[in-house]
Amino acid sequence: RASFVRHHFQEHDMPVEDAPEDDDVRQTYNFAPGSHGLVYRADVPDCGAGGRSRPSQQAAGSPAPEDQDKQEGDMEDPKETKYKLQAMKWGLVPFWTKRSPDYGSVMRTINARDDSLAQSGGMWNTMKQKKRCIVVAQGFYEWLKKNGGKEKIPYFTKRKDGQLMCFAGLWDCVQYEGSDEKHYTYTIITTDSNKQLSFLHDRMPVILDNGSDSLRTWLDPKLSEWSKGLQSLLKPYDGELECYPVTKEVGKVGNNSPTFIVPVASTENKNNIANFFFNAKKAAAGKEETKAIEAEETEVSQQKVHMEHDEREQRSTVEHSSTEDNAPLPVPSPPSPTTESKRARDVDAKDDDMSRAKAVKIADPSACATPATSPDKKTGKKTRSSTSNVTRGSPAELGDRSQRITDFFNK
């Protein structure tokens, strides 16, 4: 919720002059590109910090400085800098864009590579100097590829100290032709993966510690020229992170449950082997022992959360780990805006990351993950399955008599 994030920043002496209402944003544990998330930034005009850009700073294909007059408004007071939380759409659309881009174009700008920002010019030139921000999240998902990419296992990464993550990002504001509505969008900056996460992916988001000098420097609107000092902030995170596999249900767009960030191997996850034997013991116990066992489960059962599908989600599930780098998402997001019908030209962003991952909201760690099953491996020999109470027979002969061992013990 926006109020929780606001309190979190204020605890680290980071002022928040304005923030969305809690009712204006929705909680999600499965955040996809094109959704709105919370961004923390300096309260500067839509043209960015420091006023209009010099002609030499303009990106190829962008309008001349005078074309930004309609965005500028009143200039910020250099004596006092204010900061705010704002809901923005994930997938940056540059201010010079004339028409609403399609989803494929937006996917190309959900990330900005740190080495792209090191180069002069390019589409990120104005944003990196005047429109820097922090994207707030609890963590992010990334998929580990196994068996030559045939199997993909989702992993969730968060800070070990439980604090919210602050990702370095860039933002922009665009107003399409023939419309008075302003659209605020953002991208997340990625860098080389650190040693801890190198097994998972070769890229990771740039993480800055809340309240740190690095974060304050990144957001400082007085620094309206790109420098080696700002570039040096874009480096692999050297703090302690926690990374573990989670349920594969998170890979389906529209699914949403706090169980998505519960470790598969944890005691809170009813899909692990420890809980299987615990349930078997309960089934075989007498009445008195059963009551004792049920008492141990009371707290968990009271907090049980079911996975729900967001009926407002109209997008189909997309391959999330083919050629894309990881890109974590913010905690909350408001309802999706009205679908834009106009087709736009593709944004020239060939040096961007092609990423697909999602950030999540704070969750109750006692929630249980959704069970998942996998097919039995076939060999040349006839074997007896350890998860079936059937001794012989072909699949056609067995029919409905084949059961999972969990069903067997519950009888």
Coordinates of C-alpha atoms in Angstrom, one line a residue:
R1 CA 0.0 0.0 0.0
A2 CA 1.1 3.6 -0.7
S3 CA 0.8 4.5 3.0
F4 CA 3.1 1.7 4.0
V5 CA 5.7 2.7 1.4
R6 CA 5.4 6.3 2.5
H7 CA 6.0 5.3 6.1
H8 CA 9.0 3.2 5.1
F9 CA 10.7 6.2 3.3
Q10 CA 10.0 8.6 6.1
E11 CA 11.6 6.1 8.6
H12 CA 14.8 6.5 6.6
D13 CA 14.6 10.3 6.6
M14 CA 13.4 10.5 3.0
P15 CA 10.6 13.1 2.8
V16 CA 7.3 12.3 1.0
E17 CA 5.3 15.4 0.3
D18 CA 2.6 13.7 -1.8
A19 CA 1.4 10.1 -2.4
P20 CA -1.6 8.3 -4.0
E21 CA -4.4 7.2 -1.8
D22 CA -4.4 3.5 -0.8
D23 CA -7.8 3.0 -2.5
D24 CA -6.2 4.2 -5.8
V25 CA -3.7 1.4 -5.9
R26 CA -4.2 -2.4 -5.8
Q27 CA -2.0 -5.1 -4.2
T28 CA -0.5 -7.7 -6.4
Y29 CA 2.1 -10.5 -6.1
N30 CA 2.3 -10.9 -9.9
F31 CA 3.1 -7.6 -11.6
A32 CA 3.4 -7.5 -15.4
P33 CA 4.8 -4.8 -17.8
G34 CA 2.1 -2.3 -18.7
S35 CA 0.8 -2.1 -15.1
H36 CA 1.1 0.9 -12.8
G37 CA 3.5 0.8 -9.9
L38 CA 4.8 3.2 -7.2
V39 CA 7.7 5.5 -8.2
Y40 CA 9.6 7.8 -5.8
R41 CA 11.1 11.0 -7.4
A42 CA 11.8 14.7 -7.0
D43 CA 8.8 16.8 -7.5
V44 CA 10.0 18.6 -10.7
P45 CA 8.1 19.8 -13.8
D46 CA 7.2 17.2 -16.5
C47 CA 10.2 18.4 -18.6
G48 CA 12.5 17.2 -15.8
A49 CA 15.0 18.8 -13.4
G50 CA 16.9 21.9 -14.5
G51 CA 14.6 23.2 -17.2
R52 CA 14.7 22.6 -20.9
S53 CA 17.5 20.5 -22.5
R54 CA 20.3 22.1 -24.6
P55 CA 20.1 21.3 -28.3
S56 CA 23.2 19.1 -28.0
Q57 CA 21.4 17.0 -25.4
Q58 CA 18.5 16.0 -27.6
A59 CA 18.1 12.4 -28.7
A60 CA 17.8 11.5 -32.3
G61 CA 14.2 12.0 -33.5
S62 CA 13.2 14.0 -30.4
P63 CA 11.7 17.5 -30.7
A64 CA 13.6 20.8 -30.4
P65 CA 13.8 22.3 -26.9
E66 CA 10.9 24.8 -27.6
D67 CA 8.6 21.8 -28.2
Q68 CA 8.9 21.0 -24.5
D69 CA 7.4 24.3 -23.4
K70 CA 4.0 22.7 -23.0
Q71 CA 5.5 20.3 -20.5
E72 CA 7.5 22.7 -18.5
G73 CA 5.2 24.7 -16.2
D74 CA 6.7 26.5 -13.2
M75 CA 10.3 25.8 -12.5
E76 CA 11.3 24.1 -9.2
D77 CA 12.6 26.2 -6.3
P78 CA 16.4 25.4 -6.2
K79 CA 16.4 26.2 -2.5
E80 CA 14.0 23.5 -1.5
T81 CA 13.5 20.1 -3.1
K82 CA 10.4 18.1 -2.5
Y83 CA 9.8 14.4 -3.2
K84 CA 6.7 12.4 -3.9
L85 CA 5.4 8.9 -4.6
Q86 CA 3.5 8.6 -7.9
A87 CA 1.8 5.8 -9.8
M88 CA 3.4 5.3 -13.2
K89 CA 3.1 2.7 -16.0
W90 CA 6.0 0.2 -16.4
G91 CA 7.5 0.5 -19.9
L92 CA 8.9 4.0 -20.7
V93 CA 7.3 6.0 -23.5
P94 CA 9.5 9.0 -24.5
F95 CA 8.0 12.4 -24.4
W96 CA 8.4 12.9 -28.2
T97 CA 6.1 9.9 -29.0
K98 CA 3.1 11.0 -31.1
R99 CA 0.8 8.0 -30.7
S100 CA 0.2 5.3 -28.1
P101 CA 2.7 2.4 -28.7
D102 CA 1.6 -1.2 -28.9
Y103 CA 2.4 -3.7 -26.2
G104 CA 5.4 -5.1 -28.1
S105 CA 7.1 -1.7 -28.2
V106 CA 6.5 -1.1 -24.5
M107 CA 8.2 -4.4 -23.7
R108 CA 11.3 -3.1 -25.3
T109 CA 11.6 -0.2 -22.8
I110 CA 10.8 -1.9 -19.5
N111 CA 14.6 -1.9 -18.9
A112 CA 17.6 0.4 -19.6
R113 CA 21.0 -1.2 -19.5
D114 CA 23.7 0.6 -17.5
D115 CA 26.2 0.4 -20.3
S116 CA 23.7 2.1 -22.6
L117 CA 23.5 5.0 -20.3
A118 CA 27.3 5.2 -20.3
Q119 CA 27.2 6.2 -24.0
S120 CA 26.5 9.7 -25.1
G121 CA 23.3 10.5 -26.9
G122 CA 20.6 7.8 -27.4
M123 CA 17.0 7.7 -26.4
W124 CA 17.9 7.7 -22.6
N125 CA 19.9 10.9 -22.8
T126 CA 17.3 13.4 -21.5
M127 CA 15.9 11.0 -18.9
K128 CA 19.2 10.0 -17.3
Q129 CA 20.1 13.7 -16.8
K130 CA 16.7 15.1 -15.7
K131 CA 14.3 12.4 -14.9
R132 CA 15.8 9.9 -12.5
C133 CA 13.6 8.0 -10.0
I134 CA 13.4 5.0 -7.6
V135 CA 11.0 2.1 -8.3
V136 CA 9.8 0.5 -5.1
A137 CA 9.4 -3.3 -4.7
Q138 CA 9.7 -6.0 -2.1
G139 CA 11.6 -8.2 -4.6
F140 CA 11.6 -9.7 -8.1
Y141 CA 11.2 -12.9 -9.9
E142 CA 13.7 -14.5 -12.3
W143 CA 13.5 -17.9 -14.0
L144 CA 16.3 -20.4 -13.9
K145 CA 16.6 -22.4 -17.1
K146 CA 17.4 -26.1 -16.8
N147 CA 17.7 -29.0 -19.3
G148 CA 18.7 -26.7 -22.1
G149 CA 15.8 -24.3 -21.4
K150 CA 13.1 -27.0 -21.5
E151 CA 12.4 -26.5 -17.8
K152 CA 12.1 -23.0 -16.1
I153 CA 12.0 -22.7 -12.4
P154 CA 10.9 -19.3 -10.9
Y155 CA 13.0 -17.8 -8.2
F156 CA 12.1 -14.9 -5.9
T157 CA 14.8 -12.5 -4.7
K158 CA 14.4 -10.1 -1.8
R159 CA 16.6 -8.3 0.8
K160 CA 17.7 -10.5 3.6
D161 CA 16.8 -7.8 6.2
G162 CA 13.2 -7.6 5.0
Q163 CA 13.4 -4.0 3.9
L164 CA 11.8 -2.8 0.6
M165 CA 14.0 -2.8 -2.5
C166 CA 14.7 0.5 -4.2
F167 CA 15.6 0.1 -7.9
A168 CA 17.3 2.8 -9.9
G169 CA 15.0 3.9 -12.7
L170 CA 14.1 6.6 -15.2
W171 CA 10.7 8.2 -15.9
D172 CA 9.1 10.4 -18.5
C173 CA 5.8 12.1 -19.3
V174 CA 4.1 12.0 -22.7
Q175 CA 1.0 13.6 -24.2
Y176 CA -0.2 12.1 -27.4
E177 CA -1.4 14.1 -30.4
G178 CA -5.1 15.1 -30.1
S179 CA -5.2 14.3 -26.3
D180 CA -5.0 16.4 -23.2
E181 CA -4.2 13.5 -21.0
K182 CA -0.6 13.0 -19.6
H183 CA 0.9 9.6 -19.4
Y184 CA 3.7 8.9 -16.9
T185 CA 5.9 5.9 -17.5
Y186 CA 9.2 4.4 -16.2
T187 CA 11.9 1.9 -16.9
I188 CA 14.2 0.0 -14.5
I189 CA 18.0 0.1 -14.9
T190 CA 19.8 -3.2 -15.0
T191 CA 23.5 -4.0 -14.5
D192 CA 25.7 -7.1 -14.3
S193 CA 24.6 -9.8 -11.9
N194 CA 26.5 -10.1 -8.6
K195 CA 28.2 -13.3 -7.5
Q196 CA 25.2 -14.5 -5.4
L197 CA 22.7 -14.3 -8.4
S198 CA 25.1 -15.2 -11.2
F199 CA 23.7 -18.8 -11.2
L200 CA 20.3 -17.4 -12.0
H201 CA 21.0 -14.7 -14.7
D202 CA 23.7 -12.5 -16.0
R203 CA 21.7 -9.3 -15.3
M204 CA 20.0 -7.8 -12.3
P205 CA 18.3 -4.5 -11.3
V206 CA 20.4 -1.7 -9.8
I207 CA 19.5 -1.7 -6.1
L208 CA 20.2 1.3 -3.9
D209 CA 19.8 1.3 -0.1
N210 CA 17.0 3.5 1.2
G211 CA 18.2 6.6 2.9
S212 CA 21.8 6.1 1.6
D213 CA 24.0 8.8 0.1
S214 CA 23.9 6.9 -3.2
L215 CA 20.1 7.1 -3.4
R216 CA 20.0 10.7 -2.4
T217 CA 22.6 11.5 -5.1
W218 CA 20.7 9.6 -7.7
L219 CA 17.5 11.6 -7.0
D220 CA 19.1 15.0 -6.6
P221 CA 17.5 17.3 -9.2
K222 CA 20.4 19.7 -9.0
L223 CA 22.5 17.2 -10.8
S224 CA 21.0 17.8 -14.2
E225 CA 24.1 16.8 -16.2
W226 CA 25.2 13.2 -16.6
S227 CA 28.5 12.5 -14.9
K228 CA 30.9 9.7 -14.0
G229 CA 29.7 10.0 -10.4
L230 CA 26.1 9.1 -11.4
Q231 CA 27.3 6.3 -13.7
S232 CA 29.3 4.8 -10.9
L233 CA 26.1 4.3 -8.9
L234 CA 24.9 1.7 -11.4
K235 CA 26.7 -1.4 -10.1
P236 CA 25.8 -4.9 -8.8
Y237 CA 24.3 -4.9 -5.3
D238 CA 26.9 -5.8 -2.6
G239 CA 24.4 -6.3 0.2
E240 CA 22.8 -9.5 1.5
L241 CA 20.0 -11.0 -0.6
E242 CA 17.7 -14.0 -0.1
C243 CA 16.9 -16.0 -3.3
Y244 CA 14.8 -19.2 -3.4
P245 CA 12.5 -21.2 -5.8
V246 CA 8.7 -20.5 -5.7
T247 CA 5.6 -22.0 -7.3
K248 CA 5.4 -22.0 -11.1
E249 CA 1.9 -20.5 -10.9
V250 CA 3.5 -17.1 -10.8
G251 CA 4.3 -17.6 -14.5
K252 CA 0.7 -17.2 -15.5
V253 CA -0.5 -13.6 -16.1
G254 CA -3.5 -12.8 -14.1
N255 CA -2.8 -15.2 -11.2
N256 CA -2.3 -13.5 -7.9
S257 CA -1.6 -14.9 -4.4
P258 CA 0.7 -14.2 -1.5
T259 CA 1.8 -17.9 -1.7
F260 CA 3.8 -16.9 -4.8
I261 CA 6.6 -15.5 -2.6
V262 CA 6.6 -18.5 -0.2
P263 CA 9.7 -20.8 -0.6
V264 CA 8.8 -24.2 -2.1
A265 CA 10.9 -25.9 0.6
S266 CA 9.5 -23.9 3.6
T267 CA 7.3 -25.3 6.3
E268 CA 4.6 -22.9 5.2
N269 CA 4.4 -24.6 1.9
K270 CA 2.0 -27.6 2.0
N271 CA 3.6 -29.0 -1.2
N272 CA 6.9 -30.1 0.5
I273 CA 7.7 -33.6 1.7
A274 CA 7.8 -32.6 5.4
N275 CA 4.1 -31.5 5.3
F276 CA 3.2 -34.7 3.4
F277 CA 4.4 -36.9 6.3
F278 CA 2.8 -34.6 8.8
N279 CA -0.6 -35.0 7.1
A280 CA -0.1 -38.8 6.9
K281 CA 0.6 -38.9 10.6
K282 CA -2.6 -37.0 11.2
A283 CA -4.7 -39.4 9.1
A284 CA -3.3 -42.4 11.0
A285 CA -3.6 -40.9 14.5
G286 CA -6.4 -41.5 17.1
K287 CA -8.9 -38.9 18.1
E288 CA -6.9 -37.4 21.0
E289 CA -3.7 -37.2 18.9
T290 CA -5.6 -35.8 16.0
K291 CA -6.9 -32.9 18.2
A292 CA -3.3 -32.2 19.3
I293 CA -2.1 -32.1 15.7
E294 CA -5.0 -30.0 14.6
A295 CA -4.1 -27.5 17.4
E296 CA -0.7 -27.1 15.8
E297 CA -2.2 -26.2 12.5
T298 CA -4.7 -23.7 13.9
E299 CA -2.7 -20.5 13.2
V300 CA -1.8 -21.6 9.6
S301 CA -5.3 -22.7 8.7
Q302 CA -6.7 -19.4 10.0
Q303 CA -4.4 -17.5 7.7
K304 CA -4.9 -19.7 4.6
V305 CA -5.0 -17.7 1.4
H306 CA -6.3 -19.0 -1.9
M307 CA -4.9 -18.1 -5.2
E308 CA -7.2 -15.8 -7.2
H309 CA -7.3 -14.9 -10.9
D310 CA -7.6 -11.2 -11.7
E311 CA -10.7 -10.9 -13.9
R312 CA -9.5 -7.5 -15.1
E313 CA -6.4 -9.0 -16.6
Q314 CA -7.0 -9.1 -20.3
R315 CA -3.5 -10.0 -21.5
S316 CA -2.5 -13.6 -22.3
T317 CA 0.4 -15.3 -20.7
V318 CA 3.7 -14.3 -22.4
E319 CA 7.0 -16.3 -22.6
H320 CA 8.9 -14.5 -19.8
S321 CA 12.4 -15.9 -20.0
S322 CA 13.3 -16.3 -23.7
T323 CA 15.5 -13.3 -24.6
E324 CA 14.7 -11.0 -21.8
D325 CA 16.7 -9.8 -18.8
N326 CA 15.1 -9.7 -15.3
A327 CA 13.1 -6.7 -14.4
P328 CA 11.6 -6.5 -11.0
L329 CA 8.2 -4.6 -10.3
P330 CA 6.8 -2.3 -7.8
V331 CA 4.7 -3.2 -5.0
P332 CA 1.3 -1.8 -5.6
S333 CA -0.4 -0.6 -8.8
P334 CA -3.7 1.2 -9.7
P335 CA -6.4 -0.3 -12.0
S336 CA -5.3 -0.7 -15.6
P337 CA -6.0 2.4 -17.7
T338 CA -8.4 2.4 -20.6
T339 CA -7.1 0.2 -23.5
E340 CA -5.5 2.5 -26.1
S341 CA -6.7 1.7 -29.6
K342 CA -4.2 3.6 -31.7
R343 CA -1.2 1.7 -33.0
A344 CA 2.1 3.6 -32.7
R345 CA 5.5 3.4 -34.3
D346 CA 8.1 1.2 -32.6
V347 CA 10.4 3.0 -30.2
D348 CA 14.0 2.9 -31.3
A349 CA 15.5 1.1 -28.3
K350 CA 17.7 -1.7 -29.7
D351 CA 20.2 -1.3 -26.8
D352 CA 17.6 -2.0 -24.1
D353 CA 17.3 -5.1 -22.1
M354 CA 14.5 -7.5 -23.2
S355 CA 13.2 -8.5 -19.8
R356 CA 10.3 -10.2 -18.2
A357 CA 9.9 -10.5 -14.5
K358 CA 7.6 -9.2 -11.9
A359 CA 7.8 -7.5 -8.5
V360 CA 5.4 -8.2 -5.7
K361 CA 3.6 -6.8 -2.7
I362 CA 4.3 -7.4 1.0
A363 CA 2.8 -10.8 1.9
D364 CA 2.0 -13.0 4.9
P365 CA 4.9 -15.6 4.9
S366 CA 2.6 -18.1 6.6
A367 CA 0.6 -18.5 3.4
C368 CA 0.8 -21.8 1.5
A369 CA 2.0 -22.4 -2.0
T370 CA -0.2 -24.0 -4.7
P371 CA 0.7 -27.8 -5.1
A372 CA 2.1 -28.8 -8.4
T373 CA 2.6 -32.2 -10.0
S374 CA 5.1 -33.5 -12.5
P375 CA 4.8 -36.4 -14.9
D376 CA 6.5 -39.7 -14.0
K377 CA 9.7 -40.5 -15.8
K378 CA 9.5 -43.5 -18.2
T379 CA 12.2 -46.1 -18.4
G380 CA 12.6 -49.4 -20.2
K381 CA 11.6 -51.4 -17.2
K382 CA 8.2 -51.8 -15.7
T383 CA 8.3 -50.0 -12.3
R384 CA 5.9 -49.4 -9.5
S385 CA 5.3 -45.7 -8.8
S386 CA 6.1 -44.5 -5.3
T387 CA 3.2 -42.1 -5.5
S388 CA 0.5 -44.6 -6.5
N389 CA -1.3 -47.3 -4.6
V390 CA -1.9 -49.4 -7.7
T391 CA 0.3 -52.5 -8.2
R392 CA -0.1 -53.5 -11.9
G393 CA -1.9 -52.8 -15.1
S394 CA -1.7 -50.5 -18.0
P395 CA -3.1 -46.9 -17.9
A396 CA -6.1 -48.0 -19.9
E397 CA -6.8 -50.9 -17.4
L398 CA -6.3 -48.8 -14.3
G399 CA -8.7 -46.0 -15.3
D400 CA -9.6 -43.8 -12.3
R401 CA -8.0 -46.2 -9.8
S402 CA -4.6 -44.4 -10.1
Q403 CA -4.3 -41.9 -7.2
R404 CA -1.7 -39.6 -5.7
I405 CA -0.3 -40.7 -2.4
T406 CA -1.7 -37.7 -0.7
D407 CA -5.2 -38.8 -1.7
F408 CA -4.5 -42.3 -0.5
F409 CA -3.6 -41.2 3.0
N410 CA -6.6 -38.9 3.3
K411 CA -9.0 -41.8 2.8

